[in-house]
Coordinates of C-alpha atoms in Angstrom, one line a residue:
Chain E
M128 CA -1.2 -63.7 62.4
I129 CA -0.7 -63.6 66.1
T130 CA -3.6 -64.2 68.4
L131 CA -3.4 -64.0 72.2
Q132 CA -6.5 -64.8 74.2
N133 CA -6.8 -64.4 78.0
I134 CA -3.2 -65.2 78.6
N135 CA -2.4 -65.5 82.4
K136 CA 0.9 -66.0 84.0
T137 CA 1.9 -66.1 87.6
F138 CA 5.3 -66.5 89.1
R139 CA 6.0 -67.8 92.5
V140 CA 8.8 -65.9 94.1
A141 CA 10.5 -66.9 97.3
K142 CA 10.3 -64.1 99.8
R143 CA 13.7 -63.1 101.1
Q144 CA 13.9 -61.2 104.3
A145 CA 16.8 -59.3 105.8
G146 CA 18.7 -60.7 108.7
F147 CA 20.9 -63.7 109.3
G148 CA 18.3 -65.6 111.4
R149 CA 15.7 -65.3 108.7
A150 CA 18.1 -66.3 106.0
V151 CA 18.9 -69.5 107.9
K152 CA 15.2 -70.1 108.3
A153 CA 14.7 -69.6 104.6
L154 CA 17.0 -72.6 104.0
F155 CA 14.3 -74.9 105.3
S156 CA 11.0 -73.3 104.6
H157 CA 10.2 -70.8 101.9
E158 CA 7.4 -68.4 102.0
Y159 CA 6.2 -67.7 98.5
E160 CA 4.7 -64.7 97.0
I161 CA 2.5 -65.0 94.0
I162 CA 3.1 -62.4 91.4
H163 CA 0.6 -61.9 88.6
A164 CA 2.9 -61.2 85.7
L165 CA 0.2 -61.2 83.1
S166 CA -3.6 -61.2 83.6
D167 CA -6.0 -61.7 80.8
I168 CA -3.8 -60.5 78.0
S169 CA -5.6 -60.5 74.7
F170 CA -4.7 -59.0 71.4
V171 CA -4.5 -59.8 67.7
I172 CA -1.7 -58.7 65.4
G173 CA -2.1 -59.1 61.7
D174 CA 0.5 -60.0 59.1
G175 CA 2.8 -57.2 58.2
E176 CA 1.9 -55.0 61.1
M177 CA 4.4 -53.0 63.1
V178 CA 3.5 -52.7 66.7
G179 CA 5.1 -50.8 69.5
Y180 CA 4.9 -52.6 72.8
I181 CA 5.4 -50.2 75.7
G182 CA 5.1 -50.2 79.4
P183 CA 7.3 -49.4 82.4
N184 CA 9.9 -51.9 83.7
G185 CA 8.4 -55.0 85.2
A186 CA 5.1 -54.5 83.5
G187 CA 5.2 -57.9 81.7
K188 CA 6.7 -57.0 78.3
S189 CA 9.4 -59.5 78.3
T190 CA 7.1 -62.2 79.7
T191 CA 4.7 -61.7 76.8
I192 CA 7.5 -61.8 74.3
K193 CA 8.9 -65.0 75.9
I194 CA 5.5 -66.6 75.7
M195 CA 5.2 -65.6 72.0
C196 CA 8.7 -67.0 71.4
G197 CA 7.9 -70.4 73.0
I198 CA 10.4 -69.9 75.9
L199 CA 7.6 -69.8 78.5
T200 CA 4.3 -71.5 78.8
P201 CA 1.4 -69.4 80.3
D202 CA -0.8 -70.8 83.1
S203 CA -3.9 -70.4 81.0
G204 CA -5.1 -68.9 77.8
V205 CA -4.6 -69.4 74.1
C206 CA -1.7 -68.2 72.0
E207 CA -1.6 -69.0 68.4
I208 CA 1.0 -67.7 65.9
D209 CA 0.5 -68.7 62.3
G210 CA -1.7 -71.6 63.4
R211 CA 0.8 -72.9 65.9
T212 CA 1.0 -72.8 69.7
P213 CA 4.6 -71.7 70.3
W214 CA 5.4 -73.9 73.4
K215 CA 3.9 -77.0 71.9
E216 CA 5.5 -76.8 68.5
R217 CA 8.6 -75.0 69.6
I218 CA 11.0 -76.1 66.8
A219 CA 8.6 -75.5 63.9
H220 CA 7.6 -72.2 65.5
V221 CA 11.0 -70.7 66.2
R222 CA 12.1 -71.4 62.6
E223 CA 9.6 -68.7 61.5
I224 CA 10.6 -66.0 64.0
G225 CA 13.6 -63.8 64.6
V226 CA 14.4 -62.4 68.1
V227 CA 16.8 -59.6 69.0
F228 CA 17.4 -59.1 72.7
G229 CA 19.1 -55.7 72.8
Q230 CA 21.1 -56.5 75.9
R231 CA 22.2 -60.0 75.0
S232 CA 24.4 -61.0 72.1
Q233 CA 24.0 -64.0 69.9
L234 CA 27.3 -63.4 68.1
W235 CA 30.5 -65.2 69.0
W236 CA 32.8 -62.9 70.8
D237 CA 36.1 -64.0 69.4
V238 CA 35.5 -65.0 65.9
P239 CA 34.7 -63.0 62.8
I240 CA 31.0 -62.0 62.3
I241 CA 30.8 -64.0 59.1
D242 CA 31.6 -67.2 61.0
S243 CA 28.7 -66.6 63.4
F244 CA 26.4 -66.0 60.5
E245 CA 27.4 -69.2 58.8
L246 CA 26.8 -71.1 62.0
I247 CA 23.4 -69.6 62.2
R248 CA 22.8 -70.7 58.6
D249 CA 23.6 -74.3 59.7
I250 CA 21.5 -74.1 62.9
Y251 CA 18.4 -72.9 60.9
K252 CA 19.3 -75.1 57.9
V253 CA 19.0 -72.2 55.6
D254 CA 19.3 -73.0 51.9
E255 CA 22.7 -71.9 50.5
K256 CA 21.1 -69.7 47.8
L257 CA 18.7 -68.0 50.1
F258 CA 21.4 -67.4 52.7
K259 CA 23.6 -65.7 50.1
N260 CA 20.7 -63.5 48.9
N261 CA 19.8 -62.6 52.4
L262 CA 23.4 -61.9 53.4
D263 CA 24.0 -59.7 50.3
E264 CA 20.9 -57.8 51.0
L265 CA 21.5 -57.3 54.7
T266 CA 25.1 -56.4 54.1
E267 CA 24.0 -53.7 51.7
L268 CA 21.2 -52.3 53.8
L269 CA 23.0 -52.4 57.1
D270 CA 26.3 -51.5 55.7
L271 CA 28.1 -54.5 57.0
A272 CA 30.7 -55.1 54.3
E273 CA 33.5 -53.8 56.4
L274 CA 32.5 -55.6 59.5
L275 CA 32.0 -59.2 58.3
K276 CA 35.7 -60.1 58.7
T277 CA 36.0 -58.5 62.2
P278 CA 35.5 -60.4 65.4
T279 CA 32.6 -59.2 67.6
R280 CA 34.9 -58.0 70.4
S281 CA 36.4 -55.3 68.2
L282 CA 33.0 -53.8 67.1
S283 CA 31.4 -50.7 68.6
L284 CA 28.0 -51.1 70.1
G285 CA 26.2 -49.7 67.1
Q286 CA 28.1 -51.9 64.7
R287 CA 27.4 -54.9 66.8
M288 CA 23.7 -54.1 67.0
R289 CA 23.5 -53.9 63.2
C290 CA 25.2 -57.4 63.1
E291 CA 22.8 -58.7 65.7
I292 CA 19.8 -57.6 63.7
A293 CA 21.2 -59.1 60.5
A294 CA 21.9 -62.4 62.4
S295 CA 18.2 -62.6 63.4
L296 CA 17.1 -62.2 59.8
L297 CA 19.3 -64.6 57.9
H298 CA 16.6 -67.3 57.9
S299 CA 13.9 -64.8 56.6
P300 CA 11.6 -65.0 59.6
R301 CA 8.0 -63.9 59.1
I302 CA 7.9 -62.2 62.5
L303 CA 10.6 -60.2 64.2
F304 CA 10.6 -59.6 67.9
L305 CA 12.8 -56.7 69.0
D306 CA 13.5 -56.1 72.6
E307 CA 15.1 -52.7 73.1
P308 CA 17.1 -52.8 69.8
T309 CA 18.4 -49.2 70.2
I310 CA 19.4 -49.2 73.8
G311 CA 22.7 -47.4 74.3
L312 CA 23.2 -46.5 70.7
D313 CA 24.3 -43.1 69.3
A314 CA 22.0 -41.0 67.2
V315 CA 23.4 -42.1 63.8
S316 CA 23.2 -45.8 64.6
K317 CA 19.6 -45.4 66.0
I318 CA 18.5 -43.7 62.8
A319 CA 20.1 -46.3 60.6
I320 CA 18.5 -49.1 62.5
R321 CA 15.1 -47.4 62.5
Q322 CA 15.3 -46.9 58.7
F323 CA 16.2 -50.5 58.2
I324 CA 13.3 -51.8 60.3
K325 CA 10.9 -49.6 58.5
K326 CA 12.2 -50.9 55.2
L327 CA 12.0 -54.5 56.3
N328 CA 8.4 -54.0 57.3
T329 CA 7.3 -52.3 54.1
E330 CA 9.4 -54.3 51.6
R331 CA 9.5 -57.8 53.0
G332 CA 6.2 -57.5 54.9
T333 CA 7.8 -58.8 58.1
T334 CA 5.6 -58.4 61.1
V335 CA 7.6 -56.4 63.7
I336 CA 6.9 -56.3 67.4
L337 CA 9.0 -53.7 69.1
A338 CA 9.3 -53.5 72.8
T339 CA 11.1 -50.4 73.9
H340 CA 11.4 -47.5 76.3
D341 CA 12.7 -45.2 73.5
M342 CA 9.7 -43.1 72.5
Q343 CA 11.5 -41.9 69.4
D344 CA 11.7 -45.5 68.2
I345 CA 7.9 -45.7 68.7
E346 CA 7.3 -42.4 67.0
A347 CA 9.4 -43.3 64.1
L348 CA 8.2 -46.8 63.6
A349 CA 5.0 -47.9 65.2
E350 CA 1.6 -47.4 63.7
R351 CA 0.0 -49.1 66.6
I352 CA 0.7 -49.1 70.2
L353 CA 0.0 -51.7 72.9
L354 CA 0.4 -50.3 76.4
I355 CA 0.9 -52.8 79.2
G356 CA 1.0 -52.0 82.9
K357 CA 0.9 -54.3 85.9
G358 CA 0.3 -57.3 83.6
K359 CA -2.8 -55.8 81.9
I360 CA -3.2 -54.4 78.4
L361 CA -4.3 -50.8 79.1
L362 CA -4.5 -49.4 75.6
D363 CA -4.4 -50.6 72.1
G364 CA -4.6 -48.1 69.3
G365 CA -2.9 -45.8 66.8
L366 CA -0.2 -43.4 67.9
D367 CA -2.1 -40.3 66.6
E368 CA -5.3 -41.4 68.3
L369 CA -3.5 -41.8 71.6
K370 CA -1.9 -38.4 71.3
K371 CA -5.3 -36.8 70.7
R372 CA -6.8 -38.7 73.5
S373 CA -4.2 -37.6 76.0
S374 CA -4.1 -34.0 75.1
E375 CA -4.8 -31.6 72.3
H376 CA -2.7 -28.8 73.7
K377 CA 0.0 -27.3 71.7
T378 CA 3.1 -25.6 73.0
L379 CA 4.1 -22.3 71.5
V380 CA 7.5 -20.9 72.1
I381 CA 8.3 -17.3 70.9
K382 CA 11.4 -15.2 71.1
Y383 CA 10.8 -11.5 71.0
S384 CA 12.6 -8.2 71.4
G385 CA 10.9 -5.2 73.1
N386 CA 8.0 -5.3 75.4
A387 CA 6.6 -8.6 76.8
P388 CA 3.3 -9.3 75.1
E389 CA 0.0 -9.8 77.0
I390 CA -1.6 -13.2 76.7
C391 CA -5.3 -13.6 76.0
E392 CA -8.0 -16.2 76.5
G393 CA -7.0 -19.7 75.3
M394 CA -3.4 -19.2 76.2
A395 CA -1.7 -20.2 79.4
Q396 CA 1.8 -18.9 80.2
S397 CA 4.0 -21.7 81.4
E398 CA 7.4 -20.1 81.3
A399 CA 8.6 -16.5 80.9
K400 CA 12.1 -15.2 80.7
E401 CA 13.7 -12.1 79.3
G402 CA 12.9 -12.2 75.6
R403 CA 11.4 -15.7 75.6
L404 CA 7.9 -16.9 76.3
V405 CA 6.4 -20.4 76.5
I406 CA 2.7 -20.7 76.1
A407 CA 0.3 -23.7 76.3
L408 CA -2.3 -23.2 73.7
D409 CA -5.8 -24.7 73.6
P410 CA -6.6 -24.9 69.8
A411 CA -10.3 -25.3 70.6
V412 CA -10.4 -21.8 71.9
L413 CA -7.8 -20.0 69.9
S414 CA -6.2 -21.1 66.6
V415 CA -2.5 -21.1 66.2
S416 CA -2.4 -18.4 63.6
D417 CA -4.7 -16.1 65.6
A418 CA -2.5 -16.6 68.6
I419 CA 0.6 -15.6 66.7
A420 CA -1.2 -12.7 65.2
H421 CA -2.2 -11.6 68.6
L422 CA 1.3 -11.7 70.0
A423 CA 2.9 -10.2 66.9
S424 CA 0.6 -7.1 67.2
Q425 CA 2.1 -6.3 70.5
T426 CA 5.8 -6.9 70.1
E427 CA 8.6 -7.7 67.6
I428 CA 8.8 -11.5 67.2
I429 CA 12.2 -13.0 66.3
D430 CA 11.4 -16.7 66.3
V431 CA 8.3 -18.9 66.7
S432 CA 8.0 -22.6 67.2
V433 CA 4.8 -24.7 67.6
S434 CA 4.8 -28.3 68.8
G435 CA 2.2 -30.9 69.7
V436 CA 2.6 -33.3 72.5
S437 CA 5.6 -35.6 72.1
A438 CA 5.3 -39.3 72.5
E439 CA 7.4 -39.1 75.6
E440 CA 5.0 -36.7 77.3
M441 CA 2.1 -38.7 76.2
V442 CA 3.4 -41.9 77.7
A443 CA 4.4 -40.1 80.9
A444 CA 0.8 -38.8 81.0
L445 CA -0.6 -42.3 80.4
Y446 CA 1.5 -43.9 83.1
K447 CA 0.3 -41.2 85.4
E448 CA -3.3 -41.7 84.4
Y449 CA -3.2 -45.5 85.0
Q450 CA -0.9 -45.1 88.0
I451 CA 1.6 -47.6 86.8
Chain T
M264 CA 26.7 -84.3 63.3
R265 CA 28.0 -81.9 60.7
L266 CA 26.7 -79.1 62.9
Y267 CA 28.5 -80.5 65.9
F268 CA 31.8 -80.3 64.1
K269 CA 30.9 -76.8 63.0
F270 CA 30.5 -75.8 66.7
F271 CA 33.7 -77.7 67.5
D272 CA 35.5 -75.7 64.9
M273 CA 34.1 -72.4 66.3
H274 CA 35.2 -73.2 69.9
L275 CA 38.6 -74.2 68.7
K276 CA 38.9 -70.9 66.8
S277 CA 37.7 -68.9 69.8
Q278 CA 40.1 -70.6 72.2
M279 CA 43.1 -70.2 69.8
Q280 CA 42.5 -66.5 69.8
Y281 CA 44.3 -66.6 73.2
K282 CA 47.1 -69.0 72.5
A283 CA 49.2 -68.2 75.5
S284 CA 46.3 -68.6 77.9
F285 CA 45.3 -71.8 76.1
F286 CA 48.7 -73.4 76.5
L287 CA 49.2 -72.3 80.1
T288 CA 45.8 -73.6 81.2
T289 CA 46.4 -76.9 79.4
L290 CA 49.8 -77.1 81.2
G291 CA 48.1 -76.3 84.5
Q292 CA 45.5 -79.0 84.0
F293 CA 48.4 -81.4 83.3
L294 CA 50.3 -80.4 86.4
V295 CA 47.2 -80.6 88.7
S296 CA 46.5 -84.1 87.7
S297 CA 50.2 -84.9 88.1
T298 CA 49.8 -84.2 91.8
T299 CA 47.2 -86.9 92.0
F300 CA 49.6 -89.2 90.2
L301 CA 52.4 -88.4 92.7
G302 CA 49.9 -89.1 95.5
I303 CA 49.5 -92.6 94.3
N304 CA 53.2 -92.9 93.8
F305 CA 54.0 -91.9 97.4
M306 CA 51.3 -94.1 98.7
F307 CA 52.8 -97.2 97.0
S308 CA 56.3 -96.3 97.9
R309 CA 55.3 -96.9 101.6
F310 CA 52.9 -99.8 101.1
N311 CA 53.6 -102.0 98.2
I312 CA 50.0 -103.3 97.9
V313 CA 46.7 -101.5 98.6
E314 CA 43.9 -104.0 99.2
D315 CA 45.7 -106.5 97.0
F316 CA 46.1 -104.2 94.0
A317 CA 49.7 -103.5 92.9
Y318 CA 51.0 -100.1 92.0
E319 CA 50.7 -100.6 88.2
Q320 CA 47.2 -102.0 88.6
A321 CA 46.0 -99.0 90.6
L322 CA 47.6 -96.8 87.9
L323 CA 45.5 -98.5 85.3
C324 CA 42.5 -97.5 87.4
F325 CA 43.7 -94.0 87.6
A326 CA 44.3 -93.7 83.9
V327 CA 40.9 -95.1 83.0
I328 CA 39.0 -92.7 85.3
L329 CA 41.1 -89.7 84.4
M330 CA 40.6 -90.4 80.7
A331 CA 36.9 -91.0 81.0
F332 CA 36.5 -87.9 83.0
S333 CA 38.5 -85.6 80.8
I334 CA 36.7 -86.8 77.6
A335 CA 33.3 -86.2 79.3
E336 CA 34.4 -82.8 80.6
M337 CA 35.9 -81.7 77.4
L338 CA 32.8 -82.4 75.4
G339 CA 30.1 -82.0 78.1
R340 CA 31.5 -78.8 79.6
G341 CA 28.3 -77.0 78.5
F342 CA 26.5 -78.9 81.3
D343 CA 29.1 -77.9 83.8
L344 CA 28.5 -74.3 83.0
F345 CA 24.8 -74.7 82.7
P346 CA 23.8 -72.7 85.8
R347 CA 25.5 -69.7 84.2
M348 CA 23.8 -70.3 80.9
I349 CA 20.4 -70.1 82.7
S350 CA 21.3 -67.0 84.7
N351 CA 22.7 -64.9 81.8
G352 CA 19.8 -65.7 79.5
E353 CA 21.8 -67.7 77.0
F354 CA 19.4 -70.6 77.6
D355 CA 16.5 -68.5 76.5
R356 CA 18.3 -67.8 73.3
A357 CA 18.8 -71.6 72.8
L358 CA 15.1 -72.2 73.3
A359 CA 14.4 -69.7 70.6
R360 CA 16.4 -71.8 68.1
P361 CA 15.0 -74.7 66.1
R362 CA 17.3 -77.4 67.4
N363 CA 17.2 -80.0 70.1
I364 CA 17.8 -78.4 73.5
I365 CA 20.3 -80.9 74.9
F366 CA 22.3 -80.7 71.7
Q367 CA 22.5 -76.9 72.1
V368 CA 23.6 -77.1 75.7
L369 CA 26.2 -79.6 74.7
V370 CA 27.7 -77.5 72.0
A371 CA 27.4 -74.2 74.0
K372 CA 30.8 -74.8 75.5
M373 CA 33.8 -77.1 74.7
D374 CA 36.9 -76.8 76.7
F375 CA 40.1 -78.0 74.9
T376 CA 42.4 -77.1 77.8
R377 CA 41.2 -80.4 79.3
L378 CA 43.5 -81.9 76.8
G379 CA 46.2 -81.5 79.5
R380 CA 44.4 -84.1 81.7
L381 CA 43.8 -86.4 78.7
F382 CA 47.5 -86.2 77.9
Q383 CA 48.4 -87.2 81.4
A384 CA 46.0 -90.1 81.3
I385 CA 47.7 -91.3 78.0
L386 CA 51.1 -91.0 79.6
V387 CA 50.0 -93.1 82.6
F388 CA 48.5 -95.7 80.2
I389 CA 51.7 -95.9 78.3
Y390 CA 53.5 -96.7 81.5
A391 CA 50.8 -99.0 83.1
I392 CA 49.7 -101.1 80.1
P393 CA 53.0 -102.9 79.6
N394 CA 53.9 -103.0 83.3
C395 CA 50.7 -104.2 85.0
G396 CA 51.2 -107.8 84.2
I397 CA 48.1 -108.2 82.1
I398 CA 48.5 -110.2 78.9
W399 CA 46.7 -108.0 76.4
T400 CA 44.4 -110.2 74.3
W401 CA 41.6 -108.8 72.2
D402 CA 38.9 -109.3 74.8
K403 CA 41.0 -107.4 77.4
I404 CA 41.5 -104.6 74.9
T405 CA 37.8 -104.5 74.3
T406 CA 37.2 -104.4 78.0
L407 CA 39.5 -101.5 78.5
S408 CA 38.0 -99.5 75.6
L409 CA 34.5 -100.2 77.1
M410 CA 35.7 -98.9 80.5
I411 CA 36.8 -95.7 79.0
V412 CA 33.9 -95.1 76.6
C413 CA 31.2 -96.1 79.1
G414 CA 33.0 -94.2 81.8
S415 CA 32.8 -91.0 79.8
L416 CA 29.1 -91.7 79.3
V417 CA 28.4 -92.2 83.0
F418 CA 30.2 -89.0 83.9
F419 CA 28.2 -87.4 81.2
G420 CA 25.1 -88.6 82.9
L421 CA 26.3 -87.0 86.1
F422 CA 26.8 -83.7 84.4
L423 CA 23.2 -84.0 83.0
V424 CA 21.9 -84.5 86.6
Y425 CA 23.9 -81.6 87.7
A426 CA 22.5 -79.4 85.0
A427 CA 19.0 -80.6 85.8
F428 CA 19.4 -79.6 89.4
S429 CA 20.1 -76.0 88.3
F430 CA 16.6 -75.8 86.9
F431 CA 15.4 -76.0 90.5
T432 CA 18.0 -74.1 92.4
I433 CA 21.1 -72.2 91.5
E434 CA 22.6 -72.5 94.9
G435 CA 24.1 -75.4 96.7
L436 CA 25.0 -77.4 93.6
E437 CA 28.5 -78.0 95.0
F438 CA 27.4 -81.3 96.5
M439 CA 27.1 -82.7 93.0
N440 CA 30.9 -82.4 92.8
I441 CA 31.3 -85.2 95.2
F442 CA 30.2 -87.5 92.4
T443 CA 31.9 -85.8 89.4
D444 CA 35.2 -84.4 90.6
G445 CA 35.1 -86.6 93.7
G446 CA 34.5 -89.6 91.6
K447 CA 37.5 -88.7 89.6
E448 CA 39.7 -88.3 92.7
F449 CA 38.5 -91.4 94.5
G450 CA 38.5 -93.4 91.4
R451 CA 42.3 -93.5 91.3
Y452 CA 42.1 -96.6 93.5
P453 CA 39.7 -99.5 92.8
F454 CA 36.5 -98.6 94.6
S455 CA 36.6 -101.7 96.7
V456 CA 39.3 -100.1 98.9
Y457 CA 36.6 -97.8 100.4
G458 CA 34.6 -100.7 101.9
K459 CA 31.5 -102.6 101.1
N460 CA 28.9 -99.9 101.5
I461 CA 30.6 -97.3 99.3
L462 CA 31.1 -100.0 96.7
R463 CA 27.4 -100.9 96.9
F464 CA 26.5 -97.2 96.5
L465 CA 28.7 -96.8 93.6
T466 CA 27.2 -99.9 91.9
F467 CA 23.5 -99.3 92.3
V468 CA 23.1 -95.6 92.8
V469 CA 25.8 -93.7 91.1
P470 CA 27.3 -96.5 88.9
L471 CA 30.9 -95.4 88.9
A472 CA 32.1 -98.8 89.9
L473 CA 30.5 -100.4 86.9
F474 CA 33.1 -99.1 84.6
Q475 CA 36.0 -99.3 87.0
Y476 CA 36.1 -101.9 89.7
Y477 CA 34.2 -104.9 88.1
P478 CA 35.8 -104.8 84.6
L479 CA 39.1 -104.4 86.4
L480 CA 38.6 -107.7 88.1
Y481 CA 38.1 -109.2 84.6
L482 CA 41.3 -107.5 83.3
L483 CA 43.3 -109.0 86.2
D484 CA 41.8 -112.4 85.7
R485 CA 40.2 -112.4 89.1
E486 CA 36.8 -113.0 87.4
Q487 CA 36.6 -115.2 84.4
S488 CA 33.0 -114.6 83.3
A489 CA 32.6 -112.6 80.2
F490 CA 29.7 -110.8 82.0
F491 CA 32.3 -108.7 83.8
M492 CA 33.7 -107.6 80.5
F493 CA 30.4 -106.0 79.5
I494 CA 29.4 -104.6 82.9
P495 CA 30.4 -101.1 81.7
L496 CA 27.5 -101.2 79.2
I497 CA 25.1 -101.6 82.1
G498 CA 26.5 -98.4 83.6
V499 CA 25.4 -96.5 80.4
L500 CA 21.8 -97.1 81.4
F501 CA 22.4 -94.4 84.0
L502 CA 21.9 -92.0 81.1
L503 CA 18.2 -92.8 81.0
P504 CA 17.2 -91.6 84.5
S505 CA 19.6 -88.6 84.1
Y506 CA 17.9 -87.7 80.8
A507 CA 14.4 -88.1 82.3
F508 CA 15.4 -85.9 85.2
F509 CA 16.7 -83.2 82.8
R510 CA 13.4 -83.3 80.9
I511 CA 11.4 -82.8 84.1
G512 CA 13.6 -79.8 85.0
L513 CA 13.2 -78.4 81.6
R514 CA 9.4 -78.6 81.7
R515 CA 9.5 -76.9 85.0
Y516 CA 11.7 -74.1 83.7
I517 CA 9.5 -73.5 80.8
S518 CA 6.5 -73.1 83.0
T519 CA 8.2 -70.9 85.6
G520 CA 10.9 -69.1 83.8
S521 CA 13.1 -69.0 86.9

């Protein structure tokens, strides 16, 4: 159980100005700028939840995660994770969590993966039997058997990320923080990692907090979304709920041969080319089947596709709405 | 302790991946400290005595300081590279691990190419020990060992201070090298040759003289009191303020994240 209450965090950043004269002046006196990285962040995440944490760059995602990992102390507010305050009981706390920073490695560059894993076993004092079980399970699920004897430097990014995730789970953490776990990966690796995270959450009941810019990750994994912008939590809710909230419009794409069909009330033409028509449909006025029937009566339809708002569009709309 | 050796093993394995580079760097380290040795050599070929220390006696000084420094640097290299550890986020990773933070910085880096310097120090010892005119009784051997061990610890304390500074600023840390690398370079002669004020500074502020000049007087029978034999141990106290300073820096880091 993770509880954050009115967490505030400000940073003091030295102002740098252009020009040599000012740079010299800055050696002796600094002007500081106070940046409110987080203001009044509060949320509760229950055991076994999978939460997507989204927001534009610089919104405060990493700061929140660092606070929850015990790396930073907030200026004020309460943060309690499984009954502990992370920065006060750092060592007891970090034993229960796993952290994957997508852009930083925790594996040793020049030695085989298995050596890194064994070192992690010793750092976390993982019991030999538990370690073996975890390793076997992770090896099977993430398909690592071939990779364990290879040094990190000869792995591809996707392979490495699978090893990174395994490395964070060797000590069976109850909570897993993922910061951009699929950044820069190809489609196959992304899907493999998503499936694994899903499985981890349903089978082991690990709480997962996923900070990402990849909306497909969010769509595939998160049941709940926290949106942060300019240091404030702007939204907290289910993905479907948010989609409904942002827009109910559906997009209808048809391909036809023959005459271009006329559109009727409830439809808005957003793109028209020879033989292809894209229509924004308001289902409150006109149902999807009626719309297709209406169009089919006028022309020969070759292909139809109907789609709702994608997570990507939704988030873009949200960012716009909150001006972040 | 077992974990320490595990890290030791990992670093050794990593560095042995590039054997040619390893041996060349080691050789390089050896050659660089040879120039210092030659410097002393030339100096004494013109003046037989520097501030009433003979050639072999100065060499003993040189060997002690070189050895203390290379041991400290080999094992405490993590602190030397600490600013980088902060800027690339490795330090955050260390904070997310259930182990003592100083221990983790210590094991983050070990540099075995420093063996080149250590080897040089051993060679100089092999020459200086029989030739410096000291009769090696057990108490003299103890003194010499204390000089080396406590010397490493004092250098280690300096590395700790250096690391602590990087919590506050990443720039301008070069001045710390006056005490670490500089200490090693100047320490090839007994510190008294630099005058009273420097000696005082190196006794009470940065206690490099405590494991070099004073016990050397005991070795050369210029001071008879057994107190001089154990002076290096006082130098080790330097670790206390260094450690405190590091803790202050750490607390600041955790609250600012920069």
